Coordinates of C-alpha atoms and ligand atoms in Angstrom, one line a residue:
X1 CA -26.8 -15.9 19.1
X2 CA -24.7 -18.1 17.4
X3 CA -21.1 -17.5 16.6
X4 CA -22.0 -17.1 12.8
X5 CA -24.8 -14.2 14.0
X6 CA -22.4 -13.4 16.0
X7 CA -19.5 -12.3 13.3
X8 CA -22.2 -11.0 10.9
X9 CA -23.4 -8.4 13.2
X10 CA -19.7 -7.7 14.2
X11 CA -19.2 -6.9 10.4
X12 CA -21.9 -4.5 10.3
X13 CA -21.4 -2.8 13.7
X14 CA -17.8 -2.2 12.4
X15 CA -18.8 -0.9 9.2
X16 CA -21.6 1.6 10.9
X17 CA -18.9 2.9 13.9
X18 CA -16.1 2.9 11.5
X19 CA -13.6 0.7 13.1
X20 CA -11.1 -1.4 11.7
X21 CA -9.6 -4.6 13.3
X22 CA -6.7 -5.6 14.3
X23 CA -6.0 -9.1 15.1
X24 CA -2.7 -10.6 15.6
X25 CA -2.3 -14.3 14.0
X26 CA -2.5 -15.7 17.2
X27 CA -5.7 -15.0 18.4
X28 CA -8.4 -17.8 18.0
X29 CA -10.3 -18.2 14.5
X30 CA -13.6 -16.8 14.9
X31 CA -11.6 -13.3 15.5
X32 CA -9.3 -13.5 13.0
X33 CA -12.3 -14.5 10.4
X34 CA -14.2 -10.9 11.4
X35 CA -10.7 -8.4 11.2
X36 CA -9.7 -6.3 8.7
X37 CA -5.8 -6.7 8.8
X38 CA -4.3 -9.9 10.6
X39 CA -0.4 -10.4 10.8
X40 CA 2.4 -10.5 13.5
X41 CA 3.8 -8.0 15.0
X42 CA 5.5 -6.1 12.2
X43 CA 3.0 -5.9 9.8
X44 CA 0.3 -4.7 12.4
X45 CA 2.5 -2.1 13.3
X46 CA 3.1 -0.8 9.7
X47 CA -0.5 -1.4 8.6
X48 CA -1.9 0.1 11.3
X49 CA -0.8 3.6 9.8
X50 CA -2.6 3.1 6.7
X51 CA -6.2 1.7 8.0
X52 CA -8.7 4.4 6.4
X53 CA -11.3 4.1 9.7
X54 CA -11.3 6.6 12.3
X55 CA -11.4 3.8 15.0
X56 CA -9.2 0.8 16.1
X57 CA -10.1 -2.7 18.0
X58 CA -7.4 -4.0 18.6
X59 CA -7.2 -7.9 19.1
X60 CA -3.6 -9.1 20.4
X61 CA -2.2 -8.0 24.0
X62 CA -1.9 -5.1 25.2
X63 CA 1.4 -3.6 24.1
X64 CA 0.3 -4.0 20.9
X65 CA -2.9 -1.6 21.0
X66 CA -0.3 0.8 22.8
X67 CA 2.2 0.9 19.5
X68 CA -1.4 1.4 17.6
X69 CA -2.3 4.3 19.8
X70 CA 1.4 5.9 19.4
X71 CA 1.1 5.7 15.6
X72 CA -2.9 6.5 15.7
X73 CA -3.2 10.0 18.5
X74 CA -6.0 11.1 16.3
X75 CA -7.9 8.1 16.4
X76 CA -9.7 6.1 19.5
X77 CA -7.9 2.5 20.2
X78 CA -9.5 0.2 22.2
X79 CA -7.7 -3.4 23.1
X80 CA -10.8 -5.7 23.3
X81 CA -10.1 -7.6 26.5
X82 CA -8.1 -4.9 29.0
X83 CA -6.5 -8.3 31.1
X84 CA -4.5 -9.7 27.6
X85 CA -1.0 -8.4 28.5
X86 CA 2.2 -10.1 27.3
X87 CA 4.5 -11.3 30.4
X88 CA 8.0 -10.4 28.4
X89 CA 6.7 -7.2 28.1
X90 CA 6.3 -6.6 31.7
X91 CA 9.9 -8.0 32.5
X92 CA 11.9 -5.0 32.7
X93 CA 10.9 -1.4 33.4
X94 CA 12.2 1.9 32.7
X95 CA 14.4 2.3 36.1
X96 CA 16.2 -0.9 34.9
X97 CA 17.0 0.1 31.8
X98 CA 17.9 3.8 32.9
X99 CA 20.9 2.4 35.3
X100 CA 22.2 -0.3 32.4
X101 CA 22.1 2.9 30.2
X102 CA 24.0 4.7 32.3
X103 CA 26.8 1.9 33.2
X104 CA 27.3 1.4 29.6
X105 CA 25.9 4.6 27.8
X106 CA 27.8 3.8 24.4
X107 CA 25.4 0.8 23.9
X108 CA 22.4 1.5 21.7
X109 CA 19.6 0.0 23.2
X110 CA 17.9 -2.1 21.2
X111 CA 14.2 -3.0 22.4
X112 CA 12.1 -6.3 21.0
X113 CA 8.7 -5.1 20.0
X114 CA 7.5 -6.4 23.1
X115 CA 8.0 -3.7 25.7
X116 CA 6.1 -1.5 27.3
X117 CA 5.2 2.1 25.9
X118 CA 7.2 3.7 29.0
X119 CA 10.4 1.2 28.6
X120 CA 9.7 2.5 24.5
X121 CA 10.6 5.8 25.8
X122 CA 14.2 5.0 26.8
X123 CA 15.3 2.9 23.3
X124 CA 16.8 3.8 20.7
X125 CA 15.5 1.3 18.0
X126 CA 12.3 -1.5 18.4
X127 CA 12.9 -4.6 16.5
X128 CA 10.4 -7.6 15.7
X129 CA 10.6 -11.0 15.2
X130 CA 11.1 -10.7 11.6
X131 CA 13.1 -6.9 11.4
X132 CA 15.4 -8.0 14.2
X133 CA 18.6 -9.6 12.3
X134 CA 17.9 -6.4 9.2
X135 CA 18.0 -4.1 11.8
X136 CA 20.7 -4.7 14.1
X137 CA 23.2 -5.4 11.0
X138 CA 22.0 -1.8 9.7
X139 CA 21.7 0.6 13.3
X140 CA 25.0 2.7 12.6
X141 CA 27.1 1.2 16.6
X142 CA 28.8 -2.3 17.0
X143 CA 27.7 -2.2 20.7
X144 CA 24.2 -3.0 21.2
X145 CA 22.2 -4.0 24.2
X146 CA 19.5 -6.5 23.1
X147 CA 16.5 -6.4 25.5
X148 CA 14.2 -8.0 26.5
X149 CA 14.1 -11.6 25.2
X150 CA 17.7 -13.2 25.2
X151 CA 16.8 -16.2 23.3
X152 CA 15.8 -13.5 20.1
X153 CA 18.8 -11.8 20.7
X154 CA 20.9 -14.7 21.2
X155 CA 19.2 -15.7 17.4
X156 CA 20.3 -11.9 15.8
X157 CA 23.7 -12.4 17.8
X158 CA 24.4 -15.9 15.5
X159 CA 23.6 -13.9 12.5
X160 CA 25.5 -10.8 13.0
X161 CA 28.5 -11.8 14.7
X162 CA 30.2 -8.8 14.0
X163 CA 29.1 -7.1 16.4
X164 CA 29.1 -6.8 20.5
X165 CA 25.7 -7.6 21.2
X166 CA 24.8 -8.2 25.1
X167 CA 21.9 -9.7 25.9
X168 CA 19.6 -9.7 29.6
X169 CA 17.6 -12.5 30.9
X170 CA 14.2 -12.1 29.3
X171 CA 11.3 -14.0 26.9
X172 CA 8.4 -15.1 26.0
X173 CA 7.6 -17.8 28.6
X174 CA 5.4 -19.8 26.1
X175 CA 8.1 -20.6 23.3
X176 CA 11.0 -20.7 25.7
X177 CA 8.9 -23.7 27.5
X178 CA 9.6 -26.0 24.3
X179 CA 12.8 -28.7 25.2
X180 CA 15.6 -29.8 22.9
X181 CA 14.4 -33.1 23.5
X182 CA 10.8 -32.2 22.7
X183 CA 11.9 -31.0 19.3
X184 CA 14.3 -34.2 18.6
X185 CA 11.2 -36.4 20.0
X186 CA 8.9 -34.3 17.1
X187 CA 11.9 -35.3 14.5
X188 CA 11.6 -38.6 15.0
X189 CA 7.5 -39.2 15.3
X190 CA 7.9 -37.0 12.0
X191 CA 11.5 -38.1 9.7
X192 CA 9.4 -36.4 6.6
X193 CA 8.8 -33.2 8.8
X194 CA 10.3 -29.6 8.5
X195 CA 10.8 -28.0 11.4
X196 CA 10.0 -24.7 11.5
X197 CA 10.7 -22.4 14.7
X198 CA 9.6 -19.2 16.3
X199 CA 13.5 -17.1 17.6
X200 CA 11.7 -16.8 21.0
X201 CA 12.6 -20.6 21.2
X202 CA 15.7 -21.6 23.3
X203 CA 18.5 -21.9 21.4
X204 CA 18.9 -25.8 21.4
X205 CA 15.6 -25.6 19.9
X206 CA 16.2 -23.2 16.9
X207 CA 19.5 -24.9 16.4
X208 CA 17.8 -28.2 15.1
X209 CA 15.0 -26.1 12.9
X210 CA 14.8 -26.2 9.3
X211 CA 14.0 -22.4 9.6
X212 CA 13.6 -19.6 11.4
X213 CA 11.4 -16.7 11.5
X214 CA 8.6 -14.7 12.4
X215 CA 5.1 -15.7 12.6
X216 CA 4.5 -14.7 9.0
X217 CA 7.9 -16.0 8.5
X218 CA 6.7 -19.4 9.3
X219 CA 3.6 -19.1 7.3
X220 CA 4.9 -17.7 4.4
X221 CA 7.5 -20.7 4.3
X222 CA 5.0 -23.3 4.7
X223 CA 2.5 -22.2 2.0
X224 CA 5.5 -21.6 -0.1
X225 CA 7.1 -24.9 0.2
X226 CA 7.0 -27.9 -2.0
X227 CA 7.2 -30.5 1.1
X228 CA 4.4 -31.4 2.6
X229 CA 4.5 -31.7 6.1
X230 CA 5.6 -29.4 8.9
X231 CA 6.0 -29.4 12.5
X232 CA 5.5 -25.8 13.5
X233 CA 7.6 -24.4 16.5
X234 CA 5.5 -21.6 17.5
X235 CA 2.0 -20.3 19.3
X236 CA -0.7 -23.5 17.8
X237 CA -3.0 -21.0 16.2
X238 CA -0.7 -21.0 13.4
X239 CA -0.5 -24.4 13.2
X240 CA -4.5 -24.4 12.7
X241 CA -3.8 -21.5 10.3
X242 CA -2.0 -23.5 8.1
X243 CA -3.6 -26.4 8.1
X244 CA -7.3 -24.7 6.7
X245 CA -5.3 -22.6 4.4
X246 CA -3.2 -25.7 3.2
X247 CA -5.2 -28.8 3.3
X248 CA -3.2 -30.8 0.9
X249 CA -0.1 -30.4 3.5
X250 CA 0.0 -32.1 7.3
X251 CA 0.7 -29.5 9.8
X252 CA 2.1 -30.9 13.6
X253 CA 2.6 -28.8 16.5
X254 CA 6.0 -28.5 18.2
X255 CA 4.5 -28.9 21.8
X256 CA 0.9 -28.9 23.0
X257 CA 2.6 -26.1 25.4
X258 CA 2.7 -23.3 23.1
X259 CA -0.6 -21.7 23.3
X260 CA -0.6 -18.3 24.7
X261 CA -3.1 -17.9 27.3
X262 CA -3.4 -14.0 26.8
X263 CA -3.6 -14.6 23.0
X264 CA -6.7 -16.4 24.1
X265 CA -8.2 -14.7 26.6
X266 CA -10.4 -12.5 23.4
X267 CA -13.6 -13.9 22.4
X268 CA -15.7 -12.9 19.6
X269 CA -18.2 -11.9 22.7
X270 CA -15.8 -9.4 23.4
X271 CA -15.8 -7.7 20.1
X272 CA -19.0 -7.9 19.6
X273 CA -19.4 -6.1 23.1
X274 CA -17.2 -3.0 22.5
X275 CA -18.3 -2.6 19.5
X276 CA -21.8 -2.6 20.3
X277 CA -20.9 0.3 23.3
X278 CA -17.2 1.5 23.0
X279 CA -17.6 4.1 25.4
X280 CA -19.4 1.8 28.0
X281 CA -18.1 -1.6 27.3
X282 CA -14.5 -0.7 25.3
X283 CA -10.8 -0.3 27.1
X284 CA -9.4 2.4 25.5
X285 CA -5.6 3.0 25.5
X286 CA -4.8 6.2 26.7
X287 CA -1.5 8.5 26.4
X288 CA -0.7 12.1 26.3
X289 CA 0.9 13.0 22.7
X290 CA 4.3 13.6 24.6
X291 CA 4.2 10.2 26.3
X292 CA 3.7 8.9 22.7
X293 CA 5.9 11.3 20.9
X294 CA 9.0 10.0 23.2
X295 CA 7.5 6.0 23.0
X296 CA 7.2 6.5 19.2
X297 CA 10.7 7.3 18.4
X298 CA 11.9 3.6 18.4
X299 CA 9.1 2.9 16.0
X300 CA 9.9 5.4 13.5
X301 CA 13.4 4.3 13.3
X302 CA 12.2 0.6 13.6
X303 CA 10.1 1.4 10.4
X304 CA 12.8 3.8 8.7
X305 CA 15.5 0.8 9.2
X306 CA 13.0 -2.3 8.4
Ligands
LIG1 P1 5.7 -12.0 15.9 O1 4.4 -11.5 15.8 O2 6.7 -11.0 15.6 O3 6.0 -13.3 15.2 O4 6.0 -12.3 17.5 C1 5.3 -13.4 18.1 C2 4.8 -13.0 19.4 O5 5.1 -13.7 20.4 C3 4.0 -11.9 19.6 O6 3.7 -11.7 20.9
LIG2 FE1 3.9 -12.5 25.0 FE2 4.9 -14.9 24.3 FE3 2.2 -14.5 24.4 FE4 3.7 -13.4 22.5 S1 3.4 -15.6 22.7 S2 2.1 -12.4 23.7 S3 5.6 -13.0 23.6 S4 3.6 -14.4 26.1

């Protein structure tokens, strides 16, 4: 079969089993060509509420499929490759974050979208890439506890300096790879350039970026933009995005490091397999409604705040 066949009988098989997909702009092009909604993390997590099917295949890494499934109990998620996790996510877990509650229990816990559904349970509001700064300025304490990426929360700390924000050691291994020096090096090669950055980025990176923002962020900014070229500080899919969606602009990536190797690990085989068998072939994300009732609560207020 080739890839083309390949999406067309995806597109039926969707349509006849009711599912709707999910992909998160990272994932590679031939996925994001056959979803139904594609966006970073926030608008996912909103949209995902509103998708009329009964059924969700979820493209992205796992935590992801787990906030769909906490905002979806009536409907059957599936992630469409069960080993796509997200590393941050994994970095702290709910014993950790019990006894930092407990040393400091006026700090509201603030939780980067990129958790776990069980580290969900103990925080008071999620934030993503592009809520994060709107957020924080609006939950009603001056002492926060950012968690898990510190180079995020060391981004939202800059922009609301009012108030006591502590941070942990945590991100995204993929952004926080990029080097000062690779981002001056990218200047140079490009004087003409914009640099546009991801918050996961080390500081001395987003410190020398023309802007700052989300994945959709970053997009939004380039398509918008009268300049024409752009050096683009986060995950390369995005990079790609842009440059088939905007051929009359030059796109150039930050670093060939940033490409997310659980992003990537979904292929269109993949999809096409669950949704030729969900039951056989699918993972499906499982939670009882109180383990998603007391994970959800961060995302309600997320979305109340946002
Ligand atoms: P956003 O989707 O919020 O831009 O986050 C990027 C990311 O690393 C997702 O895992
Ligand atoms: Fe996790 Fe970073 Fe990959 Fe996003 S880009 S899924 S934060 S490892």
């Amino acid at each position: 079969m080739t890839i083309q066949e390949m999406q067309q009988k995806i597109l039926q098989l969707k349509k006849k089993k009711d599912f709707c997909i999910l992909a998160h702009s990272y994932v590679k092009r031939e996925i994001l060509e056959v979803a139904d909604i594609v966006g970073d993390s926030f608008k996912l997590s909103k949209d995902v509420c509103s998708a009329p099917q009964g059924n969700i295949l979820f493209c992205g890494v796992h935590f992801m499929a787990e906030t769909a499934k906490m905002l979806n109990m009536d409907k059957k998620v599936y992630l469409s490759n069960e080993l796509a996790g997200c590393p941050m996510a994994e970095q702290m877990d709910p014993e950790m974050l019990k006894f930092m509650r407990e040393r400091e229990p006026d700090r509201r816990v603030v939780a980067y979208i990129n958790t776990t559904a069980a580290l969900k349970a103990y925080c008071d509001v999620c934030v993503t890439s592009s809520s994060a700064v709107e957020i924080v300025r609006k939950i009603d304490s001056d002492k926060i506890l950012f968690i898990p990426d510190c180079n995020l929360g060391a981004y939202v700390r800059a922009q609301v300096p009012e108030k006591d924000i502590k941070l942990v050691q945590g991100g995204c291994p993929i952004h926080a790879s990029v080097t000062a020096e690779e981002a001056r090096a990218a200047k140079e090669k490009h004087p003409e350039a914009l640099l546009l950055v991801h918050p996961e980025c080390i500081p001395a990176v987003v410190e020398q970026a023309d802007y700052i923002g989300s994945t959709s962020g970053i997009i939004n900014f380039a398509k918008k933009s009268d300049k024409k070229q752009f050096i683009i500080g986060t995950e390369l899919e995005i990079a790609e995005t842009l440059q088939y969606e905007c051929p009359e602009k030059e796109f150039f990536v930050l670093s060939k490091k940033l490409i997310c190797p659980n992003m990537k690990l979904t292929t269109l085989a993949d999809v096409y397999n669950t949704l030729t068998d969900p039951d056989k072939n699918g993972f499906e994300i499982r939670m009882t409604r109180e383990e998603a009732a007391r994970s959800r609560r961060c995302i309600d207020e997320m979305l109340r705040l946002g």
